[in-house]
Tab-separated table of C-alpha atoms and ligand atoms in Angstrom:
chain	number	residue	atom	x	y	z
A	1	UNK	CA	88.997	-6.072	40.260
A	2	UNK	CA	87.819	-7.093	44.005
A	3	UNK	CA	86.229	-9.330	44.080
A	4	UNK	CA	83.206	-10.706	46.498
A	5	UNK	CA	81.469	-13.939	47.247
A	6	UNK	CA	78.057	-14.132	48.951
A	7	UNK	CA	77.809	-18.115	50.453
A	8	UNK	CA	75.529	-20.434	52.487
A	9	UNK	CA	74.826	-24.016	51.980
A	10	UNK	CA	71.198	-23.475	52.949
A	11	UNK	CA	69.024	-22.459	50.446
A	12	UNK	CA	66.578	-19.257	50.788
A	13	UNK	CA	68.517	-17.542	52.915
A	14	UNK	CA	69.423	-14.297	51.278
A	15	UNK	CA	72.386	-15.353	48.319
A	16	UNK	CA	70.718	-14.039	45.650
A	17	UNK	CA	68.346	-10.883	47.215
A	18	UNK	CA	71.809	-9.493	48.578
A	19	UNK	CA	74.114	-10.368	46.029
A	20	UNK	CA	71.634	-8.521	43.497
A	21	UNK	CA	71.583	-5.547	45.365
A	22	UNK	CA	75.141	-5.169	45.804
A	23	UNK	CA	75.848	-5.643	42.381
A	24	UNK	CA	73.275	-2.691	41.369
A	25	UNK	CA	74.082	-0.400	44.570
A	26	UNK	CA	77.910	-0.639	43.002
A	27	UNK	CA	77.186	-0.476	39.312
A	28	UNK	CA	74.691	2.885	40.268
A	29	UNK	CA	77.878	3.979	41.985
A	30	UNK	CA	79.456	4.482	38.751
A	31	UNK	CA	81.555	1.529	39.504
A	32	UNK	CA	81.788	-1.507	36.464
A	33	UNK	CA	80.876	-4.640	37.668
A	34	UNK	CA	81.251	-8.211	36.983
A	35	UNK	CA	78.438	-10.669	37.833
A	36	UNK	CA	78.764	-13.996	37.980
A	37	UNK	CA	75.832	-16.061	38.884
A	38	UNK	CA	77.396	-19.181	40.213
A	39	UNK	CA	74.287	-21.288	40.916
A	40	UNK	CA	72.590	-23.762	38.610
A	41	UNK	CA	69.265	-22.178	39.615
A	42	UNK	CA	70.196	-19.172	38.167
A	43	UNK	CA	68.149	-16.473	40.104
A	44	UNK	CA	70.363	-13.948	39.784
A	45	UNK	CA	70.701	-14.214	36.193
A	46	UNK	CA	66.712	-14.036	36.081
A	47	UNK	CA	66.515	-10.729	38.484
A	48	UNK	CA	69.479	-9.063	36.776
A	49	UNK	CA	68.771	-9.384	33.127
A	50	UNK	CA	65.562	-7.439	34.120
A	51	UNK	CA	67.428	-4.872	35.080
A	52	UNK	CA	68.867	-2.030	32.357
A	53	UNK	CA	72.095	-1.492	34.269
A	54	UNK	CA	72.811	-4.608	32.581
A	55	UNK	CA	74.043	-7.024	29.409
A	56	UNK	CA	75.212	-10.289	29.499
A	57	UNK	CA	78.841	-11.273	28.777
A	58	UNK	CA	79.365	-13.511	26.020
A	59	UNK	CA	79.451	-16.674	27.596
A	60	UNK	CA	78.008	-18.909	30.457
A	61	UNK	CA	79.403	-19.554	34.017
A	62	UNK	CA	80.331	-22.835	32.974
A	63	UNK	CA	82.935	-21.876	30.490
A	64	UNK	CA	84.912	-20.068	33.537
A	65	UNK	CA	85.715	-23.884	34.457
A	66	UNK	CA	86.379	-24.825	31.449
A	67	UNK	CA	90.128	-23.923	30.138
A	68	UNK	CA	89.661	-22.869	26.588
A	69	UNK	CA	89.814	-19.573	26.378
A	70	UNK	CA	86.645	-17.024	26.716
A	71	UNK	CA	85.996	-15.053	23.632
A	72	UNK	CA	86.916	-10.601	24.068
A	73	UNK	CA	84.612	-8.369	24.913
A	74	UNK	CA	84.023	-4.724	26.542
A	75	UNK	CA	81.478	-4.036	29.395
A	76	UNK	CA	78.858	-2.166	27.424
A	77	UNK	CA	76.618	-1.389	30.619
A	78	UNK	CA	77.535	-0.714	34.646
A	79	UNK	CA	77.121	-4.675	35.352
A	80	UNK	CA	78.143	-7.373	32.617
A	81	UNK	CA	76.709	-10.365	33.268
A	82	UNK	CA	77.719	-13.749	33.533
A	83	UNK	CA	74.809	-15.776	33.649
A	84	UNK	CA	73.936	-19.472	34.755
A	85	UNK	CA	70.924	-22.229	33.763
A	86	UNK	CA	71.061	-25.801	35.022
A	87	UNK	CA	73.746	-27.002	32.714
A	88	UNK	CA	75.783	-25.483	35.451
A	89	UNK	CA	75.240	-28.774	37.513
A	90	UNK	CA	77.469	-30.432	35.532
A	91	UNK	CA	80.423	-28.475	37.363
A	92	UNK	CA	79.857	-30.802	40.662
A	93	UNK	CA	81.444	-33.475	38.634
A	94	UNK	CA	83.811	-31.684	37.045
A	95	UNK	CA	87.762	-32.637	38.267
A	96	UNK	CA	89.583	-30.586	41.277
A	97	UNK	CA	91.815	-28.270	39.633
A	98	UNK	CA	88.538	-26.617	38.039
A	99	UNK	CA	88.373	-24.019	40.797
A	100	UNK	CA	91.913	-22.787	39.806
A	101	UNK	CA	90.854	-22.110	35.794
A	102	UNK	CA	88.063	-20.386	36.982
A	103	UNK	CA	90.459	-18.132	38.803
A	104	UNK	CA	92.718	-18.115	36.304
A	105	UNK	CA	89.529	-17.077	33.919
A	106	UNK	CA	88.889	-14.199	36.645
A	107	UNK	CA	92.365	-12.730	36.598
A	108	UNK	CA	92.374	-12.424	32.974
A	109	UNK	CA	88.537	-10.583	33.096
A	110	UNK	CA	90.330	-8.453	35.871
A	111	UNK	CA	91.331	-5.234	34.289
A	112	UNK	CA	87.750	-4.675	32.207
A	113	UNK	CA	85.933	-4.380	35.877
A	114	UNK	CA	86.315	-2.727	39.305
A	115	UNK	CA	83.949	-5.227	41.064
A	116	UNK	CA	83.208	-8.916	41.144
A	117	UNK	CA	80.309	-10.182	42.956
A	118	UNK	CA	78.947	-14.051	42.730
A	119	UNK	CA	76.088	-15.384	43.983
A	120	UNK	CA	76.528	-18.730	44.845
A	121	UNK	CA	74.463	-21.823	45.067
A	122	UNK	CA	73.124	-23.440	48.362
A	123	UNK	CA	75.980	-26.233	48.666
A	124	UNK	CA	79.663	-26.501	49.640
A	125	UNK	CA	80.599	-27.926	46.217
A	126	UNK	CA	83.292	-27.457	43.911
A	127	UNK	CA	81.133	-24.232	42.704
A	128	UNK	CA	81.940	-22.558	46.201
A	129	UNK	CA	84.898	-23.688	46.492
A	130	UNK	CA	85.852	-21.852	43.007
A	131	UNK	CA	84.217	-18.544	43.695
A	132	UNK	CA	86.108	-18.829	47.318
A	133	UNK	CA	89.709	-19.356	45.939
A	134	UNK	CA	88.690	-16.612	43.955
A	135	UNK	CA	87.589	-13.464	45.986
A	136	UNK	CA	88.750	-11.263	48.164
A	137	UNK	CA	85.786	-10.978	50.648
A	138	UNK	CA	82.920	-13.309	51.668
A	139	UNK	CA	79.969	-13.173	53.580
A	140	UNK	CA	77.078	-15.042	54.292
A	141	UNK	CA	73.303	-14.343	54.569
A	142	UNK	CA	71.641	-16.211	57.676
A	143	UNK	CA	68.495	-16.837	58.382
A	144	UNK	CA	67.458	-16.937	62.447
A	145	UNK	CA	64.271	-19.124	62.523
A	146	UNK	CA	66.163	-22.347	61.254
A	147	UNK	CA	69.722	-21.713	61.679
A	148	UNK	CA	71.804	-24.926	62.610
A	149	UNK	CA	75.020	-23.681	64.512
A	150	UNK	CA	76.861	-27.201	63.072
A	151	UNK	CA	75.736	-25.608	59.422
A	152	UNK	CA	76.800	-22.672	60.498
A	153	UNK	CA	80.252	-24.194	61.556
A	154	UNK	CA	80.889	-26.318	58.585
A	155	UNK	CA	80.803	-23.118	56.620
A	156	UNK	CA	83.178	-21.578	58.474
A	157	UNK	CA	85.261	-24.606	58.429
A	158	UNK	CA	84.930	-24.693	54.457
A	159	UNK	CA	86.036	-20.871	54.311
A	160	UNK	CA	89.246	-21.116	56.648
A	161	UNK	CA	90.178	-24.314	54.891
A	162	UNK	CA	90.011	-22.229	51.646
A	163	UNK	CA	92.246	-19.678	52.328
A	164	UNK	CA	95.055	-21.637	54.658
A	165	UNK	CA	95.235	-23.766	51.818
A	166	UNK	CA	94.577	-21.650	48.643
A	167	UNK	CA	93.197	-18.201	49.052
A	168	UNK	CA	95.591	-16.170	51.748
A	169	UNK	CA	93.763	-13.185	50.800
A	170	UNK	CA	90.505	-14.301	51.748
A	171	UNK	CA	88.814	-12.142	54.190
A	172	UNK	CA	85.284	-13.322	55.886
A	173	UNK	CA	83.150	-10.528	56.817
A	174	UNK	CA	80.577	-12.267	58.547
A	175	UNK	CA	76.859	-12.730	59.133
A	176	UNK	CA	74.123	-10.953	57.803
A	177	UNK	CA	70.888	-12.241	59.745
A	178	UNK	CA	68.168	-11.687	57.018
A	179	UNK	CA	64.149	-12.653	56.964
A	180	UNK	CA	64.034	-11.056	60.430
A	181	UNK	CA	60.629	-11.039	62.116
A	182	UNK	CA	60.903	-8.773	64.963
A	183	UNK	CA	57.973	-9.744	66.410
A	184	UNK	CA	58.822	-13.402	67.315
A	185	UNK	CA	60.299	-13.214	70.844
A	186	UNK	CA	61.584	-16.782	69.757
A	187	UNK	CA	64.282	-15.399	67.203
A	188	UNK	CA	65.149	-12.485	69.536
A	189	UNK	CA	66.409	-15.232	71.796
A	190	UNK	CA	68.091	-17.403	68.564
A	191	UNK	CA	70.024	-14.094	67.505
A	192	UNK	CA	71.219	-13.791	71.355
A	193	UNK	CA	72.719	-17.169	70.963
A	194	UNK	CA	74.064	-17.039	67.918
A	195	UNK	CA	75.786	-13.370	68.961
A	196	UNK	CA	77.314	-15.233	72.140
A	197	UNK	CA	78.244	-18.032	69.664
A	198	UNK	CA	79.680	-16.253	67.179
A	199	UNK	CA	80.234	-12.737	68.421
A	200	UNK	CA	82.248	-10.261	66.251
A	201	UNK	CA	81.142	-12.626	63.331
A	202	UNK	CA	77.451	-11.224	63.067
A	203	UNK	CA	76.828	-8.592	61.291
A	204	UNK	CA	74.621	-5.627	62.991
A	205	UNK	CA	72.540	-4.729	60.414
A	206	UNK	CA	69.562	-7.448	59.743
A	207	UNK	CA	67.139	-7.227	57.444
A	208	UNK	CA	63.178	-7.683	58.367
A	209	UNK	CA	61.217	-10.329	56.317
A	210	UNK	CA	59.335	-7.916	53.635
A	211	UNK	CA	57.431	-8.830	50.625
A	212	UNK	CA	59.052	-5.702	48.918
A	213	UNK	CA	61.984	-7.468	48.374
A	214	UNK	CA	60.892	-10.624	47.252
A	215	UNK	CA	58.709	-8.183	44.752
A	216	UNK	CA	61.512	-5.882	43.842
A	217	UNK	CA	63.693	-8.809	42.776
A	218	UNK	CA	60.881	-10.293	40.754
A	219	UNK	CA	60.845	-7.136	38.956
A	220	UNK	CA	64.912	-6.972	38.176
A	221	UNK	CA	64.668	-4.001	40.469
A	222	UNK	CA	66.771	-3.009	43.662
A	223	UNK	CA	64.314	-2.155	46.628
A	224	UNK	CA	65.194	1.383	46.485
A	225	UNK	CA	63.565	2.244	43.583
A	226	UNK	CA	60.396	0.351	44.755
A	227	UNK	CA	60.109	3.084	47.377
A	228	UNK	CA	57.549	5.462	45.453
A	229	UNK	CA	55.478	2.313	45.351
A	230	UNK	CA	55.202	1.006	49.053
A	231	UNK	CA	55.835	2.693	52.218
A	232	UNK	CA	57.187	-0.701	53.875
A	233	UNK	CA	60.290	-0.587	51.172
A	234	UNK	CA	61.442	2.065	52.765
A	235	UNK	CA	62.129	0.137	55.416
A	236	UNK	CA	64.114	-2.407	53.827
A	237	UNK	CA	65.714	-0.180	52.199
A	238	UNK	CA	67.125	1.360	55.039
A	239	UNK	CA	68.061	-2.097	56.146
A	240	UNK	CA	69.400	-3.089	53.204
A	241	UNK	CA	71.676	-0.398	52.351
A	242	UNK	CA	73.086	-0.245	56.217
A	243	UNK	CA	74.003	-4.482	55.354
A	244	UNK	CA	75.829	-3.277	52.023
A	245	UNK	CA	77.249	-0.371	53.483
A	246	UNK	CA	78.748	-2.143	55.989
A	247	UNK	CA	80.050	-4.758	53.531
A	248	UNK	CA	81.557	-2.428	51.349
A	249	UNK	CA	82.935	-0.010	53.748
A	250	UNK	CA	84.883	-3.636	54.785
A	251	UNK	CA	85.613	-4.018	51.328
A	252	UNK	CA	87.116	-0.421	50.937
A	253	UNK	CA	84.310	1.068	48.568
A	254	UNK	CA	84.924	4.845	47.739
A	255	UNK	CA	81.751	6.454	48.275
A	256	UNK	CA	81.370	8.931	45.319
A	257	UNK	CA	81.208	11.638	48.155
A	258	UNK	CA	83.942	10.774	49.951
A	259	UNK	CA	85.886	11.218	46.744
A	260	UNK	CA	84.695	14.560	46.229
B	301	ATP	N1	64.342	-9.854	53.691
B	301	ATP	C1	63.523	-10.498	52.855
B	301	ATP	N2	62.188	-10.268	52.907
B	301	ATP	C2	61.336	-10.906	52.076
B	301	ATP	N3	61.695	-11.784	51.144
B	301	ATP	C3	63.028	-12.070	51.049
B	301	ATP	C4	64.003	-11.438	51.868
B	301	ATP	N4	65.231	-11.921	51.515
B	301	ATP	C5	65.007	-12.797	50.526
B	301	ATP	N5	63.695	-12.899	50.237
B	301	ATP	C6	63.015	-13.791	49.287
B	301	ATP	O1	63.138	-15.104	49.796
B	301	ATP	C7	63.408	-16.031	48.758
B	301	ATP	C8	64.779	-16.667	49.014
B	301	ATP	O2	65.773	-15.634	48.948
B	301	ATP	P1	67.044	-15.796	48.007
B	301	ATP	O3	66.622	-16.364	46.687
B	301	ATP	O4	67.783	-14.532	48.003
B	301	ATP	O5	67.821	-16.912	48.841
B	301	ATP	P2	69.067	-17.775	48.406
B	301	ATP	O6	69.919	-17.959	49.595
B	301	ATP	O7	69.695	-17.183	47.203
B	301	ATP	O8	68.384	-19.168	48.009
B	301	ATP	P3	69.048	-20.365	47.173
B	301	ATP	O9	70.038	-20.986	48.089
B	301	ATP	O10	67.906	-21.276	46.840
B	301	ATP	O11	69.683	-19.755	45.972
B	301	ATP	C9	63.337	-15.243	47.464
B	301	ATP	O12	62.026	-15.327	46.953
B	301	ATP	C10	63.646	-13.813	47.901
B	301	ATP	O13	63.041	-12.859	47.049
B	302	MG	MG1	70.023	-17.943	45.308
């Protein structure tokens, strides 16, 4: 099972909208997928049990921190998931070797699924730091108009701390500007910084501020199959699926044509 985590410590900048939608693009792959919605607000778990891809394991996100052991079960649908409510708060005081059972919890879940993706909530808690020991790949969602490059930094910071300390493996695959609007000449110039700032760490494929998404996600659905609906989605589609297939091309995804 590979495993992915989507991270920022700011809030509303893309966790859940592109976590969703690369759990569905890989589940309509044919792929079985883990989610595990790893934030107290639980969005995710809101947007996805809309969906009919998917059914929810049998048991909450807080038992994967907890060490008695999870109760058996086989993935009856493309995406099992794991799903969150606020009792998930309670994790921020939990003790520091909590991280490692949830690993340990992840390893053991690891031959059901091909996939893991977690969405993660907006702070550089003991939460993160859990789905970070315990992935393969990370990458964040940005978003231009309010960036901070000292937020930006501390993330970074958290991430290579992770893996020289716990996580080897760990591979960051960078920025994702999202909640672009390409007509503000003032994030044009942002985006230039933030490319001479961070160069080879953004991610070339943003993704323009559209209510489709926000829509599409209210409706469990992944913006592609909002496109007989709005012109504009097929837009963001386009953007979205050149952000995921960059991110899984990085994280070795088979293509069901390339098989072929
Ligand atoms: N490109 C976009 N265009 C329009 N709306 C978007 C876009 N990306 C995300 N949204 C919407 O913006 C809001 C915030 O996005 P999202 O919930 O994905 O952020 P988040 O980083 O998960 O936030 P939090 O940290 O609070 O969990 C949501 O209502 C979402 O539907
Ligand atoms: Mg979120």
């Amino acid at each position: 099972m590979i495993r992915a985590s989507v991270a920022n410590q700011k809030g509303g900048v893309g966790k859940t909208a592109l976590s969703c939608h690369q759990g569905l693009s890989l589940a309509e792959q044919g792929f079985k997928v883990l989610f595990i919605d790893n934030d107290p607000q639980g969005n995710s778990s809101y947007t996805l049990q809309k969906n009919s891809m998917t059914t929810l394991a049998p048991f909450k996100t807080i038992q994967l921190y907890e060490s008695t052991p999870l109760p058996d079960f086989q993935p009856e649908t493309p995406i099992t998931l794991v799903a969150a409510d606020r009792s998930l708060s309670k994790v921020a005081r939990f003790e520091t070797e909590a991280p490692f059972i949830f690993r340990e919890h992840l390893d053991k879940l690891g031959d059901k699924f091909d996939y893991c993706v977690m969405d993660n909530p907006p702070t550089l808690g003991l939460g993160l730091i859990a789905s970070l020991v315990s992935s393969d790949f990370v990458y964040s969602p940005i978003e231009i108009e309010d960036y901070s490059i000292s937020g930006l930094e501390q993330l970074q910071q958290t991430i290579a701390g992770v893996k020289s300390r716990h996580n080897p493996n760990l591979k960051y695959l960078g920025m994702i500007p999202n909640r672009m609007n390409t007509r503000d000449n003032r994030q044009k110039e942002k985006l230039k910084k933030l490319l001479q700032h961070f160069s080879d760490k953004i991610i070339k494929a943003p993704v323009v501020q559209r209510s489709s998404i926000s829509e599409a996600l209210g409706k469990g659905l992944p913006i592609w199959e909002m496109q007989k609906e709005r012109s504009a989605a097929k837009q963001a589609t386009e953007e979205i699926r050149a952000a995921l297939d960059f991110i899984e091309s990085q994280m070795g995804v088979k293509k069901q044509t390339e098989e072929a």
